[in-house]
């Protein structure tokens, strides 16, 4: 196994039993994803995109095979261990934002940070509310929403809510960002703005972004594409990439 790979899937399969029928969601899948890549996972419904995301993020476990993250095998962790893994290693961005409606933008970002703490000016992990608040505000500034820090989700547009969700995902400093249809609930212009932000933050932070989508246009902006089809998977490097301003869907 190459030590430079952040994510390694080795002959991973996932089977579900529905009555007397066995459904093969993933079949003998092997992948290697380097740190800092912008990965787009494409394919129609039912081809295993969500299953693959769930296995990489330890929401689910494989029926066979191994998943290694930063060289650590997470394939069959206990439920508590998987929760700890997600808390520290995975940031989630959802199609429908999943912000807590009774919390402001800054409080939504703080909520996740309160569980993991933040690195303070001394280089130590701090759970002090002042440090957490400062970090949350800093991430809202990075996504251009300082002026919306004290607004509730119902007072923000869809694009603004998604930017809060992006800040929340990145604020806890995980190596992997999982985004499931992050533009699926946005209009085209807003979707492009969100994608540009994600690409910028990918470059700035060197986090690995894995974007699952039905939209094949998004594959044109990826460093690395995983195309799932019934019965197989195709992976390839996207060189050269298309400019975001040239995408149309």
One Martini backbone bead per residue (centre of mass of N, CA, C, O) as a GRO file, in nm:
protein
  249
    1UNK     BB    1   0.095   0.037   0.023
    2UNK     BB    2   0.058   0.363  -0.020
    3UNK     BB    3   0.136   0.636   0.189
    4UNK     BB    4  -0.008   0.875   0.016
    5UNK     BB    5  -0.277   0.753   0.069
    6UNK     BB    6  -0.575   0.824   0.217
    7UNK     BB    7  -0.745   0.618   0.032
    8UNK     BB    8  -0.833   0.261   0.068
    9UNK     BB    9  -0.973   0.015  -0.148
   10UNK     BB   10  -1.010  -0.349  -0.094
   11UNK     BB   11  -1.223  -0.544  -0.230
   12UNK     BB   12  -1.515  -0.411  -0.216
   13UNK     BB   13  -1.823  -0.524  -0.067
   14UNK     BB   14  -2.197  -0.492  -0.091
   15UNK     BB   15  -2.465  -0.652   0.077
   16UNK     BB   16  -2.819  -0.706   0.033
   17UNK     BB   17  -3.116  -0.827   0.193
   18UNK     BB   18  -3.432  -0.894   0.010
   19UNK     BB   19  -3.541  -1.139   0.135
   20UNK     BB   20  -3.434  -1.360  -0.128
   21UNK     BB   21  -3.261  -1.111  -0.217
   22UNK     BB   22  -2.950  -1.014  -0.354
   23UNK     BB   23  -2.781  -0.704  -0.324
   24UNK     BB   24  -2.529  -0.541  -0.524
   25UNK     BB   25  -2.383  -0.245  -0.455
   26UNK     BB   26  -2.088  -0.373  -0.431
   27UNK     BB   27  -1.806  -0.503  -0.646
   28UNK     BB   28  -1.491  -0.539  -0.607
   29UNK     BB   29  -1.365  -0.259  -0.492
   30UNK     BB   30  -1.089  -0.049  -0.607
   31UNK     BB   31  -0.912   0.227  -0.439
   32UNK     BB   32  -0.724   0.544  -0.485
   33UNK     BB   33  -0.679   0.840  -0.272
   34UNK     BB   34  -0.548   1.137  -0.256
   35UNK     BB   35  -0.447   1.400  -0.107
   36UNK     BB   36  -0.635   1.691  -0.212
   37UNK     BB   37  -0.862   1.592  -0.380
   38UNK     BB   38  -1.108   1.633  -0.649
   39UNK     BB   39  -1.387   1.428  -0.626
   40UNK     BB   40  -1.604   1.257  -0.863
   41UNK     BB   41  -1.920   1.094  -0.820
   42UNK     BB   42  -2.080   0.899  -1.068
   43UNK     BB   43  -2.427   0.818  -1.130
   44UNK     BB   44  -2.697   0.662  -1.118
   45UNK     BB   45  -2.940   0.537  -0.965
   46UNK     BB   46  -2.830   0.237  -0.799
   47UNK     BB   47  -2.487   0.228  -0.819
   48UNK     BB   48  -2.350   0.311  -0.511
   49UNK     BB   49  -2.283   0.597  -0.403
   50UNK     BB   50  -2.391   0.596  -0.110
   51UNK     BB   51  -2.244   0.344  -0.021
   52UNK     BB   52  -1.958   0.451  -0.061
   53UNK     BB   53  -1.980   0.690   0.132
   54UNK     BB   54  -2.059   0.520   0.386
   55UNK     BB   55  -1.791   0.358   0.392
   56UNK     BB   56  -1.582   0.587   0.405
   57UNK     BB   57  -1.752   0.721   0.668
   58UNK     BB   58  -1.858   0.480   0.863
   59UNK     BB   59  -2.171   0.419   0.846
   60UNK     BB   60  -2.068   0.165   0.703
   61UNK     BB   61  -2.005  -0.176   0.617
   62UNK     BB   62  -1.854  -0.427   0.477
   63UNK     BB   63  -1.879  -0.751   0.355
   64UNK     BB   64  -1.601  -0.701   0.206
   65UNK     BB   65  -1.297  -0.603   0.274
   66UNK     BB   66  -1.104  -0.286   0.271
   67UNK     BB   67  -1.061   0.020   0.475
   68UNK     BB   68  -0.826   0.287   0.436
   69UNK     BB   69  -0.731   0.554   0.663
   70UNK     BB   70  -0.431   0.657   0.695
   71UNK     BB   71  -0.364   0.330   0.729
   72UNK     BB   72  -0.644   0.266   0.865
   73UNK     BB   73  -0.859   0.019   0.960
   74UNK     BB   74  -1.233   0.063   0.928
   75UNK     BB   75  -1.420  -0.182   0.854
   76UNK     BB   76  -1.473  -0.307   1.184
   77UNK     BB   77  -1.590  -0.113   1.367
   78UNK     BB   78  -1.743   0.010   1.608
   79UNK     BB   79  -1.987   0.228   1.663
   80UNK     BB   80  -1.815   0.415   1.843
   81UNK     BB   81  -1.566   0.428   1.655
   82UNK     BB   82  -1.717   0.545   1.408
   83UNK     BB   83  -1.806   0.807   1.545
   84UNK     BB   84  -1.520   0.909   1.602
   85UNK     BB   85  -1.421   0.912   1.314
   86UNK     BB   86  -1.629   1.117   1.200
   87UNK     BB   87  -1.569   1.352   1.393
   88UNK     BB   88  -1.247   1.377   1.287
   89UNK     BB   89  -1.250   1.285   0.950
   90UNK     BB   90  -1.548   1.404   0.876
   91UNK     BB   91  -1.714   1.611   0.637
   92UNK     BB   92  -2.048   1.731   0.585
   93UNK     BB   93  -2.243   1.773   0.275
   94UNK     BB   94  -2.571   1.862   0.191
   95UNK     BB   95  -2.841   1.912  -0.007
   96UNK     BB   96  -3.028   2.017   0.266
   97UNK     BB   97  -2.783   2.113   0.478
   98UNK     BB   98  -2.862   2.047   0.790
   99UNK     BB   99  -2.958   2.270   0.966
  100UNK     BB  100  -3.024   2.424   1.261
  101UNK     BB  101  -3.305   2.623   1.299
  102UNK     BB  102  -3.235   2.739   1.612
  103UNK     BB  103  -2.967   2.829   1.479
  104UNK     BB  104  -2.724   3.005   1.392
  105UNK     BB  105  -2.466   3.015   1.193
  106UNK     BB  106  -2.247   3.014   1.418
  107UNK     BB  107  -2.384   2.789   1.590
  108UNK     BB  108  -2.362   2.564   1.380
  109UNK     BB  109  -2.052   2.560   1.383
  110UNK     BB  110  -2.010   2.526   1.693
  111UNK     BB  111  -2.148   2.255   1.744
  112UNK     BB  112  -1.918   2.077   1.619
  113UNK     BB  113  -1.673   2.198   1.784
  114UNK     BB  114  -1.763   2.108   2.075
  115UNK     BB  115  -1.674   1.799   2.020
  116UNK     BB  116  -1.345   1.862   1.926
  117UNK     BB  117  -1.241   2.129   1.914
  118UNK     BB  118  -0.964   2.364   1.914
  119UNK     BB  119  -0.693   2.539   1.798
  120UNK     BB  120  -0.499   2.739   1.961
  121UNK     BB  121  -0.242   2.971   1.998
  122UNK     BB  122  -0.073   2.727   2.158
  123UNK     BB  123  -0.159   2.439   2.011
  124UNK     BB  124  -0.415   2.360   2.162
  125UNK     BB  125  -0.687   2.198   2.278
  126UNK     BB  126  -1.006   2.366   2.276
  127UNK     BB  127  -1.332   2.433   2.470
  128UNK     BB  128  -1.356   2.719   2.456
  129UNK     BB  129  -1.599   2.939   2.361
  130UNK     BB  130  -1.412   3.158   2.242
  131UNK     BB  131  -1.253   2.979   2.046
  132UNK     BB  132  -1.496   2.864   1.896
  133UNK     BB  133  -1.614   3.134   1.801
  134UNK     BB  134  -1.366   3.233   1.644
  135UNK     BB  135  -1.353   2.996   1.444
  136UNK     BB  136  -1.636   3.022   1.326
  137UNK     BB  137  -1.599   3.310   1.217
  138UNK     BB  138  -1.360   3.243   1.032
  139UNK     BB  139  -1.527   3.052   0.843
  140UNK     BB  140  -1.740   3.256   0.758
  141UNK     BB  141  -1.535   3.438   0.620
  142UNK     BB  142  -1.436   3.230   0.403
  143UNK     BB  143  -1.757   3.216   0.290
  144UNK     BB  144  -1.888   3.515   0.311
  145UNK     BB  145  -2.069   3.533   0.626
  146UNK     BB  146  -2.035   3.749   0.851
  147UNK     BB  147  -2.317   3.909   0.806
  148UNK     BB  148  -2.474   3.609   0.891
  149UNK     BB  149  -2.407   3.494   1.180
  150UNK     BB  150  -2.709   3.590   1.324
  151UNK     BB  151  -2.861   3.405   1.134
  152UNK     BB  152  -3.109   3.213   1.031
  153UNK     BB  153  -3.191   2.987   0.799
  154UNK     BB  154  -3.471   3.133   0.727
  155UNK     BB  155  -3.284   3.409   0.652
  156UNK     BB  156  -3.164   3.234   0.417
  157UNK     BB  157  -3.039   3.123   0.150
  158UNK     BB  158  -2.939   2.845  -0.006
  159UNK     BB  159  -2.644   2.935  -0.054
  160UNK     BB  160  -2.590   3.025   0.238
  161UNK     BB  161  -2.648   2.756   0.375
  162UNK     BB  162  -2.425   2.599   0.223
  163UNK     BB  163  -2.191   2.771   0.335
  164UNK     BB  164  -2.234   2.692   0.626
  165UNK     BB  165  -2.195   2.387   0.578
  166UNK     BB  166  -1.903   2.416   0.484
  167UNK     BB  167  -1.791   2.545   0.739
  168UNK     BB  168  -1.870   2.314   0.929
  169UNK     BB  169  -1.704   2.087   0.788
  170UNK     BB  170  -1.411   2.241   0.807
  171UNK     BB  171  -1.367   2.345   1.105
  172UNK     BB  172  -1.267   2.050   1.228
  173UNK     BB  173  -1.032   1.941   1.042
  174UNK     BB  174  -1.070   1.735   0.814
  175UNK     BB  175  -0.948   1.528   0.552
  176UNK     BB  176  -1.264   1.474   0.479
  177UNK     BB  177  -1.507   1.556   0.222
  178UNK     BB  178  -1.858   1.503   0.211
  179UNK     BB  179  -2.069   1.536  -0.093
  180UNK     BB  180  -2.424   1.524  -0.140
  181UNK     BB  181  -2.553   1.697  -0.368
  182UNK     BB  182  -2.470   2.021  -0.321
  183UNK     BB  183  -2.652   2.137  -0.594
  184UNK     BB  184  -2.951   2.004  -0.595
  185UNK     BB  185  -3.094   2.275  -0.430
  186UNK     BB  186  -2.989   2.460  -0.670
  187UNK     BB  187  -2.932   2.688  -0.873
  188UNK     BB  188  -2.710   2.737  -1.114
  189UNK     BB  189  -2.563   2.997  -1.011
  190UNK     BB  190  -2.534   2.898  -0.718
  191UNK     BB  191  -2.387   2.632  -0.780
  192UNK     BB  192  -2.132   2.761  -0.899
  193UNK     BB  193  -2.049   2.918  -0.646
  194UNK     BB  194  -2.017   2.669  -0.465
  195UNK     BB  195  -1.804   2.523  -0.637
  196UNK     BB  196  -1.591   2.744  -0.625
  197UNK     BB  197  -1.557   2.734  -0.320
  198UNK     BB  198  -1.472   2.438  -0.299
  199UNK     BB  199  -1.222   2.462  -0.479
  200UNK     BB  200  -1.074   2.674  -0.311
  201UNK     BB  201  -1.070   2.508  -0.041
  202UNK     BB  202  -0.918   2.269  -0.152
  203UNK     BB  203  -0.659   2.431  -0.217
  204UNK     BB  204  -0.609   2.565   0.065
  205UNK     BB  205  -0.644   2.287   0.258
  206UNK     BB  206  -0.607   1.991   0.134
  207UNK     BB  207  -0.866   1.858   0.111
  208UNK     BB  208  -1.074   1.586   0.055
  209UNK     BB  209  -1.306   1.578  -0.207
  210UNK     BB  210  -1.636   1.411  -0.220
  211UNK     BB  211  -1.856   1.407  -0.501
  212UNK     BB  212  -2.194   1.337  -0.531
  213UNK     BB  213  -2.358   1.274  -0.859
  214UNK     BB  214  -2.573   1.306  -1.150
  215UNK     BB  215  -2.385   1.530  -1.271
  216UNK     BB  216  -2.167   1.508  -1.536
  217UNK     BB  217  -2.041   1.798  -1.542
  218UNK     BB  218  -1.868   1.773  -1.274
  219UNK     BB  219  -1.640   1.590  -1.393
  220UNK     BB  220  -1.481   1.832  -1.543
  221UNK     BB  221  -1.356   1.944  -1.242
  222UNK     BB  222  -1.191   1.705  -1.175
  223UNK     BB  223  -0.917   1.516  -1.075
  224UNK     BB  224  -1.119   1.272  -1.004
  225UNK     BB  225  -1.300   0.986  -1.136
  226UNK     BB  226  -1.605   0.812  -1.039
  227UNK     BB  227  -1.769   0.558  -1.229
  228UNK     BB  228  -2.083   0.426  -1.177
  229UNK     BB  229  -2.197   0.102  -1.272
  230UNK     BB  230  -2.350  -0.161  -1.359
  231UNK     BB  231  -2.089  -0.392  -1.280
  232UNK     BB  232  -1.902  -0.122  -1.238
  233UNK     BB  233  -1.581   0.066  -1.255
  234UNK     BB  234  -1.459   0.396  -1.330
  235UNK     BB  235  -1.126   0.540  -1.343
  236UNK     BB  236  -0.999   0.889  -1.365
  237UNK     BB  237  -0.813   1.134  -1.483
  238UNK     BB  238  -0.861   1.497  -1.513
  239UNK     BB  239  -0.697   1.571  -1.823
  240UNK     BB  240  -0.810   1.833  -1.863
  241UNK     BB  241  -0.990   2.082  -1.717
  242UNK     BB  242  -1.272   2.250  -1.669
  243UNK     BB  243  -1.425   2.539  -1.656
  244UNK     BB  244  -1.675   2.651  -1.459
  245UNK     BB  245  -1.791   2.871  -1.668
  246UNK     BB  246  -1.856   2.620  -1.888
  247UNK     BB  247  -2.089   2.517  -1.740
  248UNK     BB  248  -2.387   2.313  -1.826
  249UNK     BB  249  -2.749   2.224  -1.696
   0.00000   0.00000   0.00000
